[in-house]
């Protein structure tokens, strides 16, 4: 768990200009994370403690005025962080996810990213998207959709 936070924080300056590091302190109900930029919040849900495996990572992305800029580099970097900064995970994100981001037609879409992770995308509104990372074949826990809210 702490490794994932450290790996995300290591990449944040490259992935999202003007970003702030993820807090390492536990929030309510054992959740880690917080705001990393004015329009993006990232939360991590561990299996049981700060030193256990990550059950899910949730990224909330908001826009304004009916538009939203999907931070593809940041989203790819989160996936890479879950896989010890694997360049293959980044390539799989570009191959499996990027072509589908601009053509989302359902309110809930799950994409398997290579053999690395599943990415569930929830369209909350025209200005709000939620991205949930889970191990391949694992349905996101119900609390993952609202982490940090």
PDB file of C-alpha atoms in Angstrom:
ATOM      1  CA  UNK A   1       0.000   0.000   0.000  1.00  0.00           C
ATOM      2  CA  UNK A   2       2.632   2.541   1.024  1.00  0.00           C
ATOM      3  CA  UNK A   3       4.651   1.511  -2.042  1.00  0.00           C
ATOM      4  CA  UNK A   4       1.744   2.482  -4.302  1.00  0.00           C
ATOM      5  CA  UNK A   5       1.460   5.902  -2.640  1.00  0.00           C
ATOM      6  CA  UNK A   6       5.221   6.414  -2.940  1.00  0.00           C
ATOM      7  CA  UNK A   7       5.209   5.403  -6.617  1.00  0.00           C
ATOM      8  CA  UNK A   8       2.276   7.677  -7.451  1.00  0.00           C
ATOM      9  CA  UNK A   9       3.892  10.579  -5.584  1.00  0.00           C
ATOM     10  CA  UNK A  10       7.192   9.948  -7.383  1.00  0.00           C
ATOM     11  CA  UNK A  11       5.463  10.347 -10.751  1.00  0.00           C
ATOM     12  CA  UNK A  12       2.985  13.133  -9.936  1.00  0.00           C
ATOM     13  CA  UNK A  13       5.204  16.084 -10.930  1.00  0.00           C
ATOM     14  CA  UNK A  14       5.635  14.523 -14.394  1.00  0.00           C
ATOM     15  CA  UNK A  15       2.062  13.282 -14.777  1.00  0.00           C
ATOM     16  CA  UNK A  16       0.097  16.308 -13.647  1.00  0.00           C
ATOM     17  CA  UNK A  17       1.522  19.827 -13.745  1.00  0.00           C
ATOM     18  CA  UNK A  18       1.042  21.708 -10.484  1.00  0.00           C
ATOM     19  CA  UNK A  19       0.009  18.562  -8.616  1.00  0.00           C
ATOM     20  CA  UNK A  20       0.336  17.980  -4.878  1.00  0.00           C
ATOM     21  CA  UNK A  21       1.579  14.704  -3.377  1.00  0.00           C
ATOM     22  CA  UNK A  22      -0.948  12.204  -2.059  1.00  0.00           C
ATOM     23  CA  UNK A  23      -1.162  12.376   1.730  1.00  0.00           C
ATOM     24  CA  UNK A  24       0.177   9.248   3.425  1.00  0.00           C
ATOM     25  CA  UNK A  25      -2.079   9.669   6.473  1.00  0.00           C
ATOM     26  CA  UNK A  26      -5.152   7.477   6.879  1.00  0.00           C
ATOM     27  CA  UNK A  27      -8.475   9.174   6.254  1.00  0.00           C
ATOM     28  CA  UNK A  28     -11.805   7.857   7.487  1.00  0.00           C
ATOM     29  CA  UNK A  29     -12.418   4.099   7.230  1.00  0.00           C
ATOM     30  CA  UNK A  30      -8.768   3.303   6.439  1.00  0.00           C
ATOM     31  CA  UNK A  31      -8.707   5.140   3.109  1.00  0.00           C
ATOM     32  CA  UNK A  32      -5.609   7.005   1.921  1.00  0.00           C
ATOM     33  CA  UNK A  33      -5.426   9.895  -0.521  1.00  0.00           C
ATOM     34  CA  UNK A  34      -6.831  13.281  -1.344  1.00  0.00           C
ATOM     35  CA  UNK A  35      -6.710  16.124  -3.841  1.00  0.00           C
ATOM     36  CA  UNK A  36      -3.716  16.078  -6.198  1.00  0.00           C
ATOM     37  CA  UNK A  37      -4.830  18.933  -8.456  1.00  0.00           C
ATOM     38  CA  UNK A  38      -7.753  21.376  -8.571  1.00  0.00           C
ATOM     39  CA  UNK A  39      -9.853  18.891 -10.566  1.00  0.00           C
ATOM     40  CA  UNK A  40      -8.475  15.475  -9.524  1.00  0.00           C
ATOM     41  CA  UNK A  41      -8.639  13.457  -6.307  1.00  0.00           C
ATOM     42  CA  UNK A  42      -7.069  10.008  -5.839  1.00  0.00           C
ATOM     43  CA  UNK A  43      -7.970   7.541  -3.076  1.00  0.00           C
ATOM     44  CA  UNK A  44      -6.536   4.121  -2.211  1.00  0.00           C
ATOM     45  CA  UNK A  45      -8.463   1.396  -0.387  1.00  0.00           C
ATOM     46  CA  UNK A  46      -6.252  -1.240   1.270  1.00  0.00           C
ATOM     47  CA  UNK A  47      -7.375  -4.800   1.977  1.00  0.00           C
ATOM     48  CA  UNK A  48      -6.926  -4.405   5.738  1.00  0.00           C
ATOM     49  CA  UNK A  49      -4.099  -2.063   6.781  1.00  0.00           C
ATOM     50  CA  UNK A  50      -1.595   0.418   5.397  1.00  0.00           C
ATOM     51  CA  UNK A  51       0.827  -2.439   4.765  1.00  0.00           C
ATOM     52  CA  UNK A  52      -1.585  -4.759   2.965  1.00  0.00           C
ATOM     53  CA  UNK A  53      -2.292  -5.001  -0.750  1.00  0.00           C
ATOM     54  CA  UNK A  54      -4.443  -2.398  -2.448  1.00  0.00           C
ATOM     55  CA  UNK A  55      -8.076  -3.473  -3.044  1.00  0.00           C
ATOM     56  CA  UNK A  56      -8.924  -0.538  -5.268  1.00  0.00           C
ATOM     57  CA  UNK A  57      -7.701   2.880  -6.370  1.00  0.00           C
ATOM     58  CA  UNK A  58     -10.259   5.522  -7.267  1.00  0.00           C
ATOM     59  CA  UNK A  59      -9.582   8.707  -9.223  1.00  0.00           C
ATOM     60  CA  UNK A  60     -12.302  11.387  -9.310  1.00  0.00           C
ATOM     61  CA  UNK A  61     -11.892  13.820 -12.208  1.00  0.00           C
ATOM     62  CA  UNK A  62     -14.073  16.926 -12.540  1.00  0.00           C
ATOM     63  CA  UNK A  63     -14.442  19.573 -15.210  1.00  0.00           C
ATOM     64  CA  UNK A  64     -16.563  22.661 -15.612  1.00  0.00           C
ATOM     65  CA  UNK A  65     -18.907  24.174 -18.127  1.00  0.00           C
ATOM     66  CA  UNK A  66     -20.031  20.818 -19.505  1.00  0.00           C
ATOM     67  CA  UNK A  67     -16.521  19.657 -20.403  1.00  0.00           C
ATOM     68  CA  UNK A  68     -13.913  17.480 -18.803  1.00  0.00           C
ATOM     69  CA  UNK A  69     -10.265  16.993 -19.667  1.00  0.00           C
ATOM     70  CA  UNK A  70      -9.357  13.357 -19.041  1.00  0.00           C
ATOM     71  CA  UNK A  71      -5.837  13.292 -17.564  1.00  0.00           C
ATOM     72  CA  UNK A  72      -4.655  10.280 -19.583  1.00  0.00           C
ATOM     73  CA  UNK A  73      -1.024  10.568 -18.452  1.00  0.00           C
ATOM     74  CA  UNK A  74      -2.059  10.618 -14.809  1.00  0.00           C
ATOM     75  CA  UNK A  75      -4.462   7.698 -15.262  1.00  0.00           C
ATOM     76  CA  UNK A  76      -1.774   5.675 -17.039  1.00  0.00           C
ATOM     77  CA  UNK A  77       0.690   6.527 -14.263  1.00  0.00           C
ATOM     78  CA  UNK A  78      -1.674   5.254 -11.567  1.00  0.00           C
ATOM     79  CA  UNK A  79      -1.915   1.931 -13.399  1.00  0.00           C
ATOM     80  CA  UNK A  80       1.855   1.775 -13.719  1.00  0.00           C
ATOM     81  CA  UNK A  81       2.206   2.519  -9.984  1.00  0.00           C
ATOM     82  CA  UNK A  82       0.039  -0.489  -9.184  1.00  0.00           C
ATOM     83  CA  UNK A  83       2.500  -2.596 -11.184  1.00  0.00           C
ATOM     84  CA  UNK A  84       5.856  -1.363  -9.848  1.00  0.00           C
ATOM     85  CA  UNK A  85       6.157   1.321 -12.539  1.00  0.00           C
ATOM     86  CA  UNK A  86       5.926  -1.220 -15.346  1.00  0.00           C
ATOM     87  CA  UNK A  87       6.423   0.258 -18.812  1.00  0.00           C
ATOM     88  CA  UNK A  88       4.354  -2.657 -20.145  1.00  0.00           C
ATOM     89  CA  UNK A  89       1.404  -1.469 -18.007  1.00  0.00           C
ATOM     90  CA  UNK A  90       1.763   1.984 -19.604  1.00  0.00           C
ATOM     91  CA  UNK A  91       1.795   0.451 -23.089  1.00  0.00           C
ATOM     92  CA  UNK A  92      -1.278  -1.653 -22.263  1.00  0.00           C
ATOM     93  CA  UNK A  93      -3.109   1.484 -21.072  1.00  0.00           C
ATOM     94  CA  UNK A  94      -2.340   3.222 -24.362  1.00  0.00           C
ATOM     95  CA  UNK A  95      -3.471   0.200 -26.385  1.00  0.00           C
ATOM     96  CA  UNK A  96      -6.553  -0.842 -24.382  1.00  0.00           C
ATOM     97  CA  UNK A  97      -7.897   2.358 -22.765  1.00  0.00           C
ATOM     98  CA  UNK A  98      -6.995   5.421 -24.830  1.00  0.00           C
ATOM     99  CA  UNK A  99      -9.010   4.435 -27.917  1.00  0.00           C
ATOM    100  CA  UNK A 100     -12.120   4.015 -25.752  1.00  0.00           C
ATOM    101  CA  UNK A 101     -11.894   7.166 -23.597  1.00  0.00           C
ATOM    102  CA  UNK A 102     -13.346   9.490 -26.219  1.00  0.00           C
ATOM    103  CA  UNK A 103     -16.124   7.092 -27.192  1.00  0.00           C
ATOM    104  CA  UNK A 104     -17.695   6.201 -23.852  1.00  0.00           C
ATOM    105  CA  UNK A 105     -21.411   5.673 -24.375  1.00  0.00           C
ATOM    106  CA  UNK A 106     -22.395   3.870 -21.171  1.00  0.00           C
ATOM    107  CA  UNK A 107     -22.486   5.203 -17.629  1.00  0.00           C
ATOM    108  CA  UNK A 108     -20.301   2.271 -16.516  1.00  0.00           C
ATOM    109  CA  UNK A 109     -17.558   0.656 -18.598  1.00  0.00           C
ATOM    110  CA  UNK A 110     -14.923  -1.854 -17.476  1.00  0.00           C
ATOM    111  CA  UNK A 111     -11.773  -2.302 -19.544  1.00  0.00           C
ATOM    112  CA  UNK A 112      -9.175  -4.992 -18.861  1.00  0.00           C
ATOM    113  CA  UNK A 113      -5.769  -3.366 -19.297  1.00  0.00           C
ATOM    114  CA  UNK A 114      -3.460  -6.072 -20.598  1.00  0.00           C
ATOM    115  CA  UNK A 115      -2.929  -8.609 -17.842  1.00  0.00           C
ATOM    116  CA  UNK A 116      -2.309  -5.817 -15.323  1.00  0.00           C
ATOM    117  CA  UNK A 117      -5.617  -4.490 -13.961  1.00  0.00           C
ATOM    118  CA  UNK A 118      -9.248  -3.712 -14.704  1.00  0.00           C
ATOM    119  CA  UNK A 119     -10.251  -0.070 -15.084  1.00  0.00           C
ATOM    120  CA  UNK A 120     -13.900   0.706 -14.418  1.00  0.00           C
ATOM    121  CA  UNK A 121     -15.003   4.111 -15.698  1.00  0.00           C
ATOM    122  CA  UNK A 122     -18.141   5.716 -14.284  1.00  0.00           C
ATOM    123  CA  UNK A 123     -19.665   8.707 -16.036  1.00  0.00           C
ATOM    124  CA  UNK A 124     -21.332  10.672 -13.221  1.00  0.00           C
ATOM    125  CA  UNK A 125     -22.231  13.678 -15.351  1.00  0.00           C
ATOM    126  CA  UNK A 126     -20.855  15.690 -18.253  1.00  0.00           C
ATOM    127  CA  UNK A 127     -18.355  17.188 -15.803  1.00  0.00           C
ATOM    128  CA  UNK A 128     -17.535  14.236 -13.527  1.00  0.00           C
ATOM    129  CA  UNK A 129     -15.811  10.908 -14.197  1.00  0.00           C
ATOM    130  CA  UNK A 130     -14.679   8.232 -11.739  1.00  0.00           C
ATOM    131  CA  UNK A 131     -11.909   5.751 -12.591  1.00  0.00           C
ATOM    132  CA  UNK A 132     -11.599   2.628 -10.411  1.00  0.00           C
ATOM    133  CA  UNK A 133      -8.558   0.336 -10.643  1.00  0.00           C
ATOM    134  CA  UNK A 134      -8.897  -3.262  -9.404  1.00  0.00           C
ATOM    135  CA  UNK A 135      -7.056  -6.528 -10.048  1.00  0.00           C
ATOM    136  CA  UNK A 136      -8.119  -8.300 -13.262  1.00  0.00           C
ATOM    137  CA  UNK A 137     -11.461 -10.024 -12.829  1.00  0.00           C
ATOM    138  CA  UNK A 138     -12.257  -8.339  -9.499  1.00  0.00           C
ATOM    139  CA  UNK A 139     -15.446  -6.299  -9.300  1.00  0.00           C
ATOM    140  CA  UNK A 140     -14.806  -2.939  -7.617  1.00  0.00           C
ATOM    141  CA  UNK A 141     -15.966  -2.923  -3.994  1.00  0.00           C
ATOM    142  CA  UNK A 142     -19.139  -0.853  -3.638  1.00  0.00           C
ATOM    143  CA  UNK A 143     -17.366   1.730  -1.472  1.00  0.00           C
ATOM    144  CA  UNK A 144     -14.765   2.355  -4.216  1.00  0.00           C
ATOM    145  CA  UNK A 145     -17.243   4.488  -6.197  1.00  0.00           C
ATOM    146  CA  UNK A 146     -17.561   7.028  -3.401  1.00  0.00           C
ATOM    147  CA  UNK A 147     -14.106   6.948  -1.784  1.00  0.00           C
ATOM    148  CA  UNK A 148     -13.268  10.381  -0.428  1.00  0.00           C
ATOM    149  CA  UNK A 149     -16.695  11.868  -1.069  1.00  0.00           C
TER     150      UNK A 149
END
